Amino acid sequence: MARDIKYLEADLRKFIEKLVDKQMLEMFSERTREIMVNRTRSGKGLSKATGKIGGSTLKPLPKLSDSYKLVRQGKLAFFTIGTGPDRIVVPYVPKSQPKLSSLTRPRQSRSNLTFSGALLDSIVAKVRNNRGIVEIPNDGHPNSKLSMKELANLLEQGTDKIEARPFFGLADNEAKILESFIKREIRNKIRKQIKR
Amino acid sequence: MAKTWNPTFKINLLDVLDSSYDSAEIKDKARSFIGTTEFKQLYGQRVVDRIVERTREENIDRFGKSLGTYSKSYKDSLIFSIYGKSNPVDLTLTGEMLESLNAVSGRFNITIQLEGDNNKGKAQGHITGVLGKYGRSKKRDFLGLPQKELTSIFKDSLKDYRDGALMEILV
């Protein structure tokens, strides 16, 4: 009996491998990207940095610091002199308003990792070696010396001055949403094949 | 203590069988299939998928009525822009409520229900149009299917069950 089940599982695996083509994998990775980006923009992050599907829970992103709130409102800006731990940060009142993304608000107090929106917009979903992948490219950030990857790492890990804001990955309940979506798409495809 | 909700849609398979066929012979034969775990799984899952499809893609409730459009204030909200939503109501923001639908079977019945208190509460709000303590909205009873659809899915499922086309229940 155990042998029968083993064969059945192998058959099912082969069947699904044939069924889930590149187009479907693209759809699944795009759905993963969408869940992660929309959730982050709505102000929720993960309980810990995992970089994978599952293994964490949803957690509101930490509040923005008072000074950063003023920066977002165009009431304060900084420039730095020098680099490293000896650098001097000089505040000033800017003459123009910063260009915030339309997917955030200048007066919001909770972080949604969106200022220009460039970091979250840069996240891409693709298929490589028959696997769906969601990744942050190593491109430069338009308003920073850091690359998108470096900026994401900094946000995920935090520093002694910046609270960590893990966001890259899916929480357990999001993994369930994704799983249910994938299963339903596969069932729909099987049904279409039966009807042919 | 917060009230807990558990909105469900119950299907009596013997009633569906009765309304699906006129012939007593067919009914007798079918009765021996419909109590099997595999048939109930196949049929229950197809009912769930059809409820999701009607809500998300056709934007209609269990009676076939339109789910309506979103209020101006919701359309103007940040969350609406973030999730890139369009006007017809599809009861989908994160997608969690509809993805939590599942089918549980008894001897000759199937119950469609939601998983998780949060999703049950959301569904209850949509069905009754009561959101929180004072909020009111259009009633959007998405949890169910018209008899005609139940019968059509039932006949298709019975045919596929007899033909051994059961791969989808293994997914």
mmCIF file of C-alpha atoms in Angstrom, chain B residues 10-22 27 31 34 43 108-110 147 150-151 154:
data_model
loop_
_atom_site.group_PDB
_atom_site.id
_atom_site.type_symbol
_atom_site.label_atom_id
_atom_site.label_comp_id
_atom_site.label_asym_id
_atom_site.label_seq_id
_atom_site.Cartn_x
_atom_site.Cartn_y
_atom_site.Cartn_z
ATOM 1 C CA LYS B 10 -24.495 24.684 4.357
ATOM 2 C CA ILE B 11 -25.227 22.343 1.477
ATOM 3 C CA ASN B 12 -27.358 19.234 1.837
ATOM 4 C CA LEU B 13 -26.080 16.839 -0.814
ATOM 5 C CA LEU B 14 -29.278 14.779 -0.869
ATOM 6 C CA ASP B 15 -31.312 17.922 -1.619
ATOM 7 C CA VAL B 16 -28.907 18.908 -4.387
ATOM 8 C CA LEU B 17 -29.105 15.386 -5.801
ATOM 9 C CA ASP B 18 -32.918 15.552 -5.764
ATOM 10 C CA SER B 19 -32.987 18.824 -7.644
ATOM 11 C CA SER B 20 -30.314 17.730 -10.127
ATOM 12 C CA TYR B 21 -31.975 14.692 -11.685
ATOM 13 C CA ASP B 22 -35.524 13.517 -12.390
ATOM 14 C CA LYS B 27 -30.526 9.197 -8.137
ATOM 15 C CA ARG B 31 -26.450 8.192 -3.846
ATOM 16 C CA ILE B 34 -21.953 11.266 -3.028
ATOM 17 C CA TYR B 43 -17.537 19.122 -4.917
ATOM 18 C CA PHE B 108 -24.280 13.916 3.338
ATOM 19 C CA ASN B 109 -23.593 17.574 3.770
ATOM 20 C CA ILE B 110 -20.893 20.140 3.164
ATOM 21 C CA GLN B 147 -29.369 26.578 -6.594
ATOM 22 C CA LEU B 150 -24.982 24.234 -7.099
ATOM 23 C CA THR B 151 -26.726 21.746 -9.397
ATOM 24 C CA PHE B 154 -22.812 18.892 -8.732
#
